[in-house]
Amino acid sequence: MQQIADSIRHSIRNNHLKSYVYSYPSKRSYKSLHNIGITEIWHTGDRGPASIYIHIPFCRYRCTYCTLFLTTQHTEDIIQNYVDKICEQIKFYAKYTGRKTVASVYFGGGTPTILNEKQFGQIFSSIQHGFPNIASSAELCVEGSPDSMSEELLDFLKSQGVNRISMGIQTMDSAELKASGRPYPVSTTISAVENIRKRFENFNLDLIYGLSGQTYESWQNSLRHIVSSGPVTISLYPAISRPLTAIHKQQRLHPERYIDDQTKYAIYDSNVEFMQMNGYRQESFTRFTRLPENSSAYAQETSDFLGVPMIGIGAGARSYNGKYHYSFDYAVDLNEVGKAIEDYLNLEITEHSMVRYGIVLDAYEERLRYFILSLTLNQLSGTYYSSQFGRNLYSDFLDVIDALEADGCIEPPSNDKIRLTRKGYKYSNLVAHHLFSNHVKTLEERYVPR
């Protein structure tokens, strides 16, 4: 642990910027699983809470910074066949998990709003029949893009119980939109935001800083515009260059068009000031919200990080329950994704075919997962840790906690909670990456992007 603490200090001093931690372990650590079936992972009759994630991998275009599991090569028949397969998978899972209380349903992608009303209705009907115990407080969220947020679709989603919309805007600058691979005008974004605002109190808008050719002034203009539209939540992501993305190649050819990590951190600092001045509280490195302190701006992620089981539906969805984390094959390259979707559509759904790739965590990894993810969300609790694992949080992670406090990343522990300072939020993803176990780091290093 002391070595980890020293490496964290070194990275903070050098302003290293790591990618946003949205899971642990990530799919890059997954490998083939054998002889593990659904009945081993999910216990029939369990009424505990669970979240449902629906993965829709279809997009009209691929943005230059995107590493999501998606395809732009699809037909109406392929999309409908995919929806049919999703409903088949929901029905299958319901036999094992249908008595659980559904805490949240999230449609991610891809671009889920590429589906039409009939297709959304088909999926919602399958969920309601298979999982009748949807909590009255459940968050039902759909992601989408500005060029697919029609008034008619939004009205239909609201009629189905959707109570949160999340839309990736990324920029309000025409040149930056074009350079990012988005073929629509800024006016389309303005109309989409207005369509959402009229229908949903709870909505999130994403922006990205560090795009090709973006200046500090153009970034500030985008941010001011979005804040003025009044979303409950705004997520601000630094552009990260990853293998197989267009910007990964562009940065090597035209580095002058991109800002460095130190400049991104400077923009981050100004973002925090600006958001707080406009009534937003910080919930994570990326997320700012006007919701009160005791509520979550993104319920599914919060539940996920606290260990609430996830039922993943679709070709790119991740599932987990306790020590079992699994999915289908993972890819980024369009040809590889196309093959994976074809395999999914042709799959005979059985107890063992659902569990193809993944990782089985040991007891230490389960504890580490809670520590890493809860720290990034400012939700780390000694009492919760003890109730889940029967151990003392401070004994298990004393060196790291002491190092983070000494470096000013957390407040002095009190009242059971470990709270991030402003500096702690800033470097929370960096800290999280350093806390990855040697086993998971080795698996990720061996992963070959495809």
Coordinates of C-alpha atoms in Angstrom, one line a residue:
M1 CA 0.0 0.0 0.0
Q2 CA 2.9 2.4 0.7
Q3 CA 4.2 2.0 -2.8
I4 CA 0.7 2.8 -4.1
A5 CA 0.6 5.9 -2.0
D6 CA 4.0 7.1 -3.3
S7 CA 2.9 6.5 -6.9
I8 CA -0.3 8.5 -6.3
R9 CA 1.8 11.5 -5.0
H10 CA 4.1 11.3 -8.0
S11 CA 1.3 11.3 -10.5
I12 CA -0.5 14.2 -8.8
R13 CA 2.7 16.3 -8.9
N14 CA 3.0 15.6 -12.6
N15 CA -0.6 16.3 -13.5
H16 CA -1.2 13.0 -15.1
L17 CA -4.8 12.7 -16.5
K18 CA -6.4 9.3 -16.5
S19 CA -9.6 8.2 -18.2
Y20 CA -12.9 8.3 -16.3
V21 CA -13.4 5.2 -14.1
Y22 CA -16.9 4.0 -14.8
S23 CA -16.4 0.4 -13.6
Y24 CA -14.0 -1.9 -11.8
P25 CA -12.7 -4.2 -13.2
S26 CA -13.3 -2.9 -16.7
K27 CA -14.0 -5.2 -19.7
R28 CA -10.4 -4.9 -20.7
S29 CA -9.7 -7.4 -17.9
Y30 CA -12.3 -9.9 -19.0
K31 CA -11.3 -13.3 -20.4
S32 CA -13.2 -16.4 -21.5
L33 CA -15.3 -18.0 -18.8
H34 CA -16.1 -21.7 -18.8
N35 CA -18.7 -23.9 -16.9
I36 CA -20.3 -20.9 -15.2
G37 CA -24.1 -20.7 -15.7
I38 CA -26.8 -18.3 -14.7
T39 CA -28.0 -20.4 -11.8
E40 CA -24.6 -20.2 -10.2
I41 CA -24.7 -16.4 -10.4
W42 CA -28.3 -15.6 -9.8
H43 CA -30.4 -17.2 -7.1
T44 CA -34.0 -17.8 -8.1
G45 CA -36.5 -16.1 -5.8
D46 CA -34.1 -13.4 -4.5
R47 CA -36.2 -10.3 -3.9
G48 CA -33.3 -7.9 -3.4
P49 CA -32.7 -4.9 -5.6
A50 CA -31.2 -5.0 -9.0
S51 CA -30.6 -2.6 -11.9
I52 CA -31.3 -3.3 -15.6
Y53 CA -29.1 -1.9 -18.3
I54 CA -30.3 -2.1 -21.9
H55 CA -27.5 -1.8 -24.5
I56 CA -28.5 -0.4 -28.0
P57 CA -25.3 -0.4 -30.1
F58 CA -26.6 1.5 -33.2
C59 CA -25.4 5.0 -34.2
R60 CA -25.9 7.1 -37.4
Y61 CA -22.2 8.2 -37.2
R62 CA -19.1 7.6 -35.1
C63 CA -17.6 10.5 -33.2
T64 CA -13.9 11.0 -33.4
Y65 CA -13.3 10.4 -29.6
C66 CA -15.6 7.4 -29.2
T67 CA -14.5 4.0 -27.9
L68 CA -18.0 2.6 -27.2
F69 CA -19.3 -0.8 -28.5
L70 CA -21.3 0.5 -31.5
T71 CA -21.9 0.2 -35.2
T72 CA -23.0 2.6 -37.9
Q73 CA -23.6 -0.3 -40.3
H74 CA -27.1 -1.4 -39.7
T75 CA -30.5 -1.7 -41.5
E76 CA -34.1 -1.5 -40.2
D77 CA -34.2 -5.3 -40.2
I78 CA -31.1 -5.6 -38.1
I79 CA -32.3 -3.1 -35.6
Q80 CA -35.7 -4.9 -35.3
N81 CA -34.0 -8.3 -35.0
Y82 CA -31.8 -6.9 -32.2
V83 CA -34.9 -5.6 -30.4
D84 CA -36.5 -9.0 -30.7
K85 CA -33.3 -10.7 -29.2
I86 CA -33.2 -8.2 -26.4
C87 CA -36.8 -9.1 -25.5
E88 CA -35.9 -12.8 -25.6
Q89 CA -33.0 -12.2 -23.3
I90 CA -35.2 -10.2 -20.9
K91 CA -37.7 -13.1 -20.8
F92 CA -34.9 -15.6 -20.1
Y93 CA -33.4 -13.5 -17.2
A94 CA -36.9 -13.0 -15.7
K95 CA -37.0 -16.8 -15.0
Y96 CA -34.1 -16.4 -12.6
T97 CA -34.3 -12.8 -11.4
G98 CA -37.9 -11.7 -12.1
R99 CA -38.8 -11.4 -8.4
K100 CA -36.1 -8.8 -7.8
T101 CA -37.0 -5.2 -7.1
V102 CA -35.9 -3.1 -10.0
A103 CA -34.1 0.0 -8.7
S104 CA -33.3 1.5 -12.1
V105 CA -33.5 0.9 -15.9
Y106 CA -31.0 2.5 -18.2
F107 CA -30.9 2.6 -22.0
G108 CA -27.3 3.2 -23.1
G109 CA -25.5 2.9 -26.3
G110 CA -24.7 3.6 -29.0
T111 CA -27.7 5.8 -29.5
P112 CA -30.9 4.3 -27.9
T113 CA -33.1 7.1 -29.4
I114 CA -32.4 5.6 -32.9
L115 CA -35.2 3.2 -32.0
N116 CA -38.8 4.1 -32.9
E117 CA -41.7 4.2 -30.5
K118 CA -42.9 0.7 -31.4
Q119 CA -39.5 -0.8 -30.6
F120 CA -39.2 1.1 -27.3
G121 CA -42.7 -0.1 -26.4
Q122 CA -41.8 -3.7 -27.2
I123 CA -38.8 -3.5 -24.8
F124 CA -40.8 -1.8 -22.0
S125 CA -43.5 -4.4 -22.3
S126 CA -41.0 -7.2 -21.9
I127 CA -39.5 -5.5 -18.9
Q128 CA -42.9 -4.9 -17.2
H129 CA -44.0 -8.5 -17.8
G130 CA -40.7 -10.1 -16.8
F131 CA -39.9 -7.8 -13.9
P132 CA -43.2 -6.6 -12.3
N133 CA -41.6 -5.3 -9.1
I134 CA -40.3 -2.0 -10.4
A135 CA -39.7 0.3 -7.4
S136 CA -41.9 3.4 -7.3
S137 CA -38.7 5.4 -6.9
A138 CA -36.9 3.7 -9.8
E139 CA -35.0 5.9 -12.2
L140 CA -35.9 5.1 -15.8
C141 CA -33.3 6.8 -18.1
V142 CA -32.7 6.9 -21.8
E143 CA -29.6 8.2 -23.5
G144 CA -29.8 9.9 -26.9
S145 CA -28.3 12.4 -29.3
P146 CA -29.6 15.8 -30.4
D147 CA -30.6 14.6 -33.9
S148 CA -32.9 11.9 -32.6
M149 CA -34.7 13.7 -29.8
S150 CA -38.0 14.3 -31.5
E151 CA -41.0 15.7 -29.6
E152 CA -43.1 12.6 -30.5
L153 CA -40.4 10.1 -29.2
L154 CA -39.9 12.1 -26.0
D155 CA -43.7 12.2 -25.4
F156 CA -43.8 8.4 -25.9
L157 CA -40.9 7.8 -23.6
K158 CA -42.5 9.9 -20.9
S159 CA -45.8 7.9 -21.3
Q160 CA -43.8 4.7 -20.6
G161 CA -42.5 6.0 -17.3
V162 CA -39.1 7.4 -18.3
N163 CA -38.2 10.1 -15.8
R164 CA -34.7 11.0 -16.9
I165 CA -33.0 11.8 -20.2
S166 CA -29.3 12.0 -20.8
M167 CA -28.0 13.6 -24.0
G168 CA -24.5 14.0 -25.3
I169 CA -24.1 17.5 -26.7
Q170 CA -20.3 17.7 -26.5
T171 CA -20.0 21.2 -28.0
M172 CA -22.1 24.1 -29.1
D173 CA -19.6 25.2 -31.7
S174 CA -20.3 24.4 -35.3
A175 CA -16.7 23.8 -36.4
E176 CA -16.0 21.6 -33.4
L177 CA -19.2 19.6 -34.1
K178 CA -18.0 19.0 -37.6
A179 CA -14.5 18.1 -36.5
S180 CA -15.9 15.6 -34.0
G181 CA -17.8 13.8 -36.8
R182 CA -21.3 15.0 -35.9
P183 CA -23.2 16.0 -39.1
Y184 CA -25.9 18.3 -37.8
P185 CA -26.0 22.1 -37.0
V186 CA -26.0 23.6 -33.6
S187 CA -29.7 24.6 -34.1
T188 CA -30.5 20.9 -33.9
T189 CA -29.0 20.8 -30.4
I190 CA -30.9 23.9 -29.3
S191 CA -34.2 22.4 -30.5
A192 CA -33.4 19.0 -28.8
V193 CA -32.6 20.7 -25.4
E194 CA -35.8 22.7 -25.6
N195 CA -37.8 19.5 -26.4
I196 CA -36.4 17.8 -23.4
R197 CA -36.7 20.7 -21.0
K198 CA -40.4 21.1 -21.8
R199 CA -41.1 17.4 -20.8
F200 CA -38.6 16.3 -18.2
E201 CA -37.5 17.9 -15.0
N202 CA -34.6 15.6 -14.6
F203 CA -32.2 15.6 -17.5
N204 CA -28.4 15.5 -18.0
L205 CA -26.3 17.1 -20.8
D206 CA -22.8 16.1 -21.6
L207 CA -20.0 18.4 -22.9
I208 CA -16.4 17.5 -23.8
Y209 CA -13.3 19.7 -23.4
G210 CA -10.1 19.2 -25.4
L211 CA -11.7 18.6 -28.8
S212 CA -9.8 19.2 -32.0
G213 CA -9.4 23.0 -32.5
Q214 CA -11.3 23.9 -29.4
T215 CA -10.2 27.1 -27.6
Y216 CA -10.8 28.1 -24.1
E217 CA -13.2 30.8 -25.3
S218 CA -15.2 28.4 -27.5
W219 CA -15.4 26.0 -24.5
Q220 CA -16.6 28.7 -22.2
N221 CA -19.3 29.7 -24.8
S222 CA -20.5 26.1 -24.9
L223 CA -20.6 25.7 -21.1
R224 CA -22.4 29.1 -20.6
H225 CA -25.0 28.1 -23.2
I226 CA -25.7 24.8 -21.6
V227 CA -25.9 26.1 -18.1
S228 CA -28.4 28.8 -19.3
S229 CA -30.7 26.0 -20.5
G230 CA -31.2 24.8 -16.9
P231 CA -30.4 21.1 -16.8
V232 CA -30.5 19.4 -13.4
T233 CA -27.2 17.7 -14.2
I234 CA -24.3 18.6 -16.4
S235 CA -21.4 16.2 -17.1
L236 CA -18.1 17.6 -18.3
Y237 CA -15.6 15.1 -19.7
P238 CA -12.0 15.7 -20.9
A239 CA -11.3 14.3 -24.3
I240 CA -9.1 11.2 -23.8
S241 CA -7.0 9.8 -26.7
R242 CA -7.5 6.0 -26.8
P243 CA -6.5 3.4 -29.4
L244 CA -8.8 2.9 -32.3
T245 CA -10.3 6.4 -32.1
A246 CA -9.9 9.0 -34.8
I247 CA -8.4 11.5 -32.4
H248 CA -5.7 9.0 -31.4
K249 CA -4.4 9.2 -34.9
Q250 CA -5.1 12.9 -35.4
Q251 CA -3.2 13.8 -32.2
R252 CA -0.1 12.1 -33.6
L253 CA -0.4 13.9 -36.9
H254 CA -1.6 17.3 -35.7
P255 CA -0.7 17.7 -32.0
E256 CA -1.0 21.4 -32.2
R257 CA -4.8 21.1 -32.5
Y258 CA -5.1 19.5 -29.1
I259 CA -4.4 20.7 -25.5
D260 CA -2.2 18.8 -23.1
D261 CA -3.2 17.3 -19.7
Q262 CA -2.0 20.3 -17.7
T263 CA -4.3 22.6 -19.8
K264 CA -7.2 20.2 -19.3
Y265 CA -6.7 20.3 -15.6
A266 CA -6.7 24.1 -15.8
I267 CA -10.0 24.0 -17.6
Y268 CA -11.3 21.5 -15.1
D269 CA -10.5 24.0 -12.3
S270 CA -12.3 26.8 -14.1
N271 CA -15.3 24.5 -14.7
V272 CA -15.6 23.7 -11.0
E273 CA -15.6 27.4 -10.1
F274 CA -18.1 28.2 -12.8
M275 CA -20.5 25.4 -11.9
Q276 CA -20.5 26.3 -8.3
M277 CA -21.1 29.9 -9.1
N278 CA -24.2 28.8 -11.0
G279 CA -25.7 26.7 -8.2
Y280 CA -24.3 23.2 -9.1
R281 CA -22.7 20.9 -6.5
Q282 CA -19.9 18.5 -7.6
E283 CA -20.9 14.8 -7.4
S284 CA -17.9 13.3 -9.2
F285 CA -14.9 14.3 -11.4
T286 CA -17.2 14.8 -14.3
R287 CA -20.7 15.4 -12.9
F288 CA -22.3 18.5 -11.4
T289 CA -25.9 18.7 -10.3
R290 CA -28.5 20.9 -8.7
L291 CA -30.1 18.0 -6.9
P292 CA -29.7 18.1 -3.0
E293 CA -26.8 16.5 -1.2
N294 CA -28.7 13.3 -0.2
S295 CA -29.9 12.4 -3.7
S296 CA -28.1 11.0 -6.7
A297 CA -27.9 12.7 -10.1
Y298 CA -27.3 9.3 -11.8
A299 CA -29.0 6.6 -9.8
Q300 CA -27.9 3.6 -11.7
E301 CA -24.2 4.5 -11.5
T302 CA -24.5 5.2 -7.8
S303 CA -26.2 1.8 -7.2
D304 CA -23.6 0.1 -9.4
F305 CA -20.7 1.6 -7.4
L306 CA -22.3 0.5 -4.1
G307 CA -22.6 -3.1 -5.4
V308 CA -26.3 -3.4 -6.4
P309 CA -26.4 -6.2 -8.9
M310 CA -26.7 -5.4 -12.6
I311 CA -28.7 -7.3 -15.2
G312 CA -27.1 -6.4 -18.6
I313 CA -29.3 -6.9 -21.7
G314 CA -27.8 -6.6 -25.2
A315 CA -24.6 -7.4 -27.1
G316 CA -22.4 -4.9 -25.2
A317 CA -24.0 -4.9 -21.8
R318 CA -22.1 -5.8 -18.6
S319 CA -23.8 -7.9 -15.9
Y320 CA -22.6 -8.6 -12.4
N321 CA -23.8 -10.1 -9.1
G322 CA -21.4 -10.2 -6.2
K323 CA -18.1 -11.7 -7.4
Y324 CA -19.3 -12.5 -10.9
H325 CA -18.8 -9.9 -13.6
Y326 CA -19.5 -11.0 -17.2
S327 CA -20.6 -9.9 -20.7
F328 CA -20.5 -11.0 -24.3
D329 CA -17.4 -10.2 -26.4
Y330 CA -16.1 -6.7 -26.3
A331 CA -14.8 -4.7 -29.3
V332 CA -14.4 -1.2 -30.7
D333 CA -13.4 -1.7 -34.3
L334 CA -16.5 -1.5 -36.5
N335 CA -15.8 -4.8 -38.2
E336 CA -15.3 -6.6 -34.9
V337 CA -18.4 -5.0 -33.4
G338 CA -20.4 -6.1 -36.5
K339 CA -19.3 -9.7 -35.9
A340 CA -20.1 -9.5 -32.2
I341 CA -23.6 -8.2 -33.0
E342 CA -24.1 -10.9 -35.6
D343 CA -23.1 -13.6 -33.0
Y344 CA -25.5 -12.1 -30.5
L345 CA -28.4 -12.2 -33.0
N346 CA -27.6 -15.8 -33.9
L347 CA -27.1 -16.9 -30.2
E348 CA -29.2 -19.6 -28.7
I349 CA -30.0 -18.2 -25.3
T350 CA -29.2 -20.8 -22.6
E351 CA -27.9 -20.9 -19.0
H352 CA -24.3 -21.0 -20.1
S353 CA -24.4 -19.0 -23.4
M354 CA -25.2 -15.8 -21.4
V355 CA -21.8 -16.1 -19.5
R356 CA -19.1 -15.9 -22.2
Y357 CA -16.5 -13.5 -21.0
G358 CA -15.8 -12.0 -17.6
I359 CA -13.9 -12.2 -14.3
V360 CA -14.6 -13.8 -10.9
L361 CA -13.4 -11.5 -8.1
D362 CA -11.9 -12.9 -4.9
A363 CA -12.8 -11.4 -1.6
Y364 CA -10.0 -8.7 -1.7
E365 CA -11.1 -7.6 -5.2
E366 CA -14.7 -7.2 -4.0
R367 CA -13.6 -5.0 -1.2
L368 CA -11.2 -3.0 -3.4
R369 CA -14.0 -2.5 -6.0
Y370 CA -16.2 -0.9 -3.3
F371 CA -13.3 1.3 -2.1
I372 CA -12.3 2.5 -5.5
L373 CA -15.7 3.3 -6.9
S374 CA -17.3 4.7 -3.8
L375 CA -14.3 7.0 -3.3
T376 CA -14.8 8.5 -6.8
L377 CA -18.4 9.3 -5.9
N378 CA -17.6 10.6 -2.5
Q379 CA -19.7 7.8 -1.0
L380 CA -17.1 5.9 1.0
S381 CA -18.6 4.7 4.3
G382 CA -16.9 2.7 7.1
T383 CA -20.3 1.4 8.3
Y384 CA -21.4 0.3 4.9
Y385 CA -18.1 -1.4 4.3
S386 CA -18.4 -3.3 7.6
S387 CA -22.0 -4.3 6.8
Q388 CA -21.0 -5.6 3.4
F389 CA -17.7 -7.3 4.2
G390 CA -17.5 -7.8 7.9
R391 CA -14.2 -5.9 8.1
N392 CA -12.9 -2.5 9.2
L393 CA -12.4 -0.1 6.3
Y394 CA -9.6 1.8 8.1
S395 CA -7.6 -1.3 8.9
D396 CA -7.8 -2.6 5.3
F397 CA -6.9 0.7 3.6
L398 CA -5.0 2.6 6.3
D399 CA -1.9 3.5 4.2
V400 CA -4.0 4.8 1.3
I401 CA -6.3 6.7 3.6
D402 CA -3.4 8.3 5.4
A403 CA -1.7 9.2 2.2
L404 CA -4.8 10.8 0.7
E405 CA -5.3 12.8 3.9
A406 CA -1.7 13.9 4.0
D407 CA -1.9 15.0 0.4
G408 CA -5.1 16.9 1.0
C409 CA -7.3 14.7 -1.2
I410 CA -9.7 13.7 1.6
E411 CA -11.0 15.5 4.7
P412 CA -9.9 14.1 8.1
P413 CA -12.2 11.0 8.5
S414 CA -15.1 11.7 10.8
N415 CA -18.7 10.6 11.3
D416 CA -18.1 7.3 9.4
K417 CA -17.6 9.0 6.0
I418 CA -14.5 9.7 4.0
R419 CA -15.1 12.8 2.0
L420 CA -13.2 14.1 -1.0
T421 CA -11.7 17.6 -0.9
R422 CA -11.7 19.8 -4.0
K423 CA -8.3 18.4 -4.7
G424 CA -9.5 14.9 -4.2
Y425 CA -12.3 15.3 -6.7
K426 CA -9.7 16.6 -9.2
Y427 CA -7.5 13.6 -8.9
S428 CA -10.1 11.0 -8.0
N429 CA -9.7 9.1 -11.3
L430 CA -5.9 9.2 -11.1
V431 CA -6.1 7.8 -7.5
A432 CA -8.6 5.1 -8.7
H433 CA -6.3 3.9 -11.4
H434 CA -3.4 3.6 -9.0
L435 CA -5.5 1.5 -6.7
F436 CA -6.3 -1.2 -9.3
S437 CA -4.9 -4.5 -8.1
N438 CA -1.7 -5.9 -9.8
H439 CA -3.9 -8.7 -11.1
V440 CA -6.3 -6.4 -12.9
K441 CA -3.5 -4.1 -14.1
T442 CA -1.8 -7.2 -15.7
L443 CA -5.0 -8.3 -17.4
E444 CA -5.6 -4.8 -18.8
E445 CA -2.0 -4.5 -20.0
R446 CA -2.4 -7.8 -21.9
Y447 CA -5.6 -6.6 -23.5
V448 CA -5.2 -6.0 -27.3
P449 CA -7.7 -3.4 -28.6
R450 CA -9.8 -4.7 -31.4

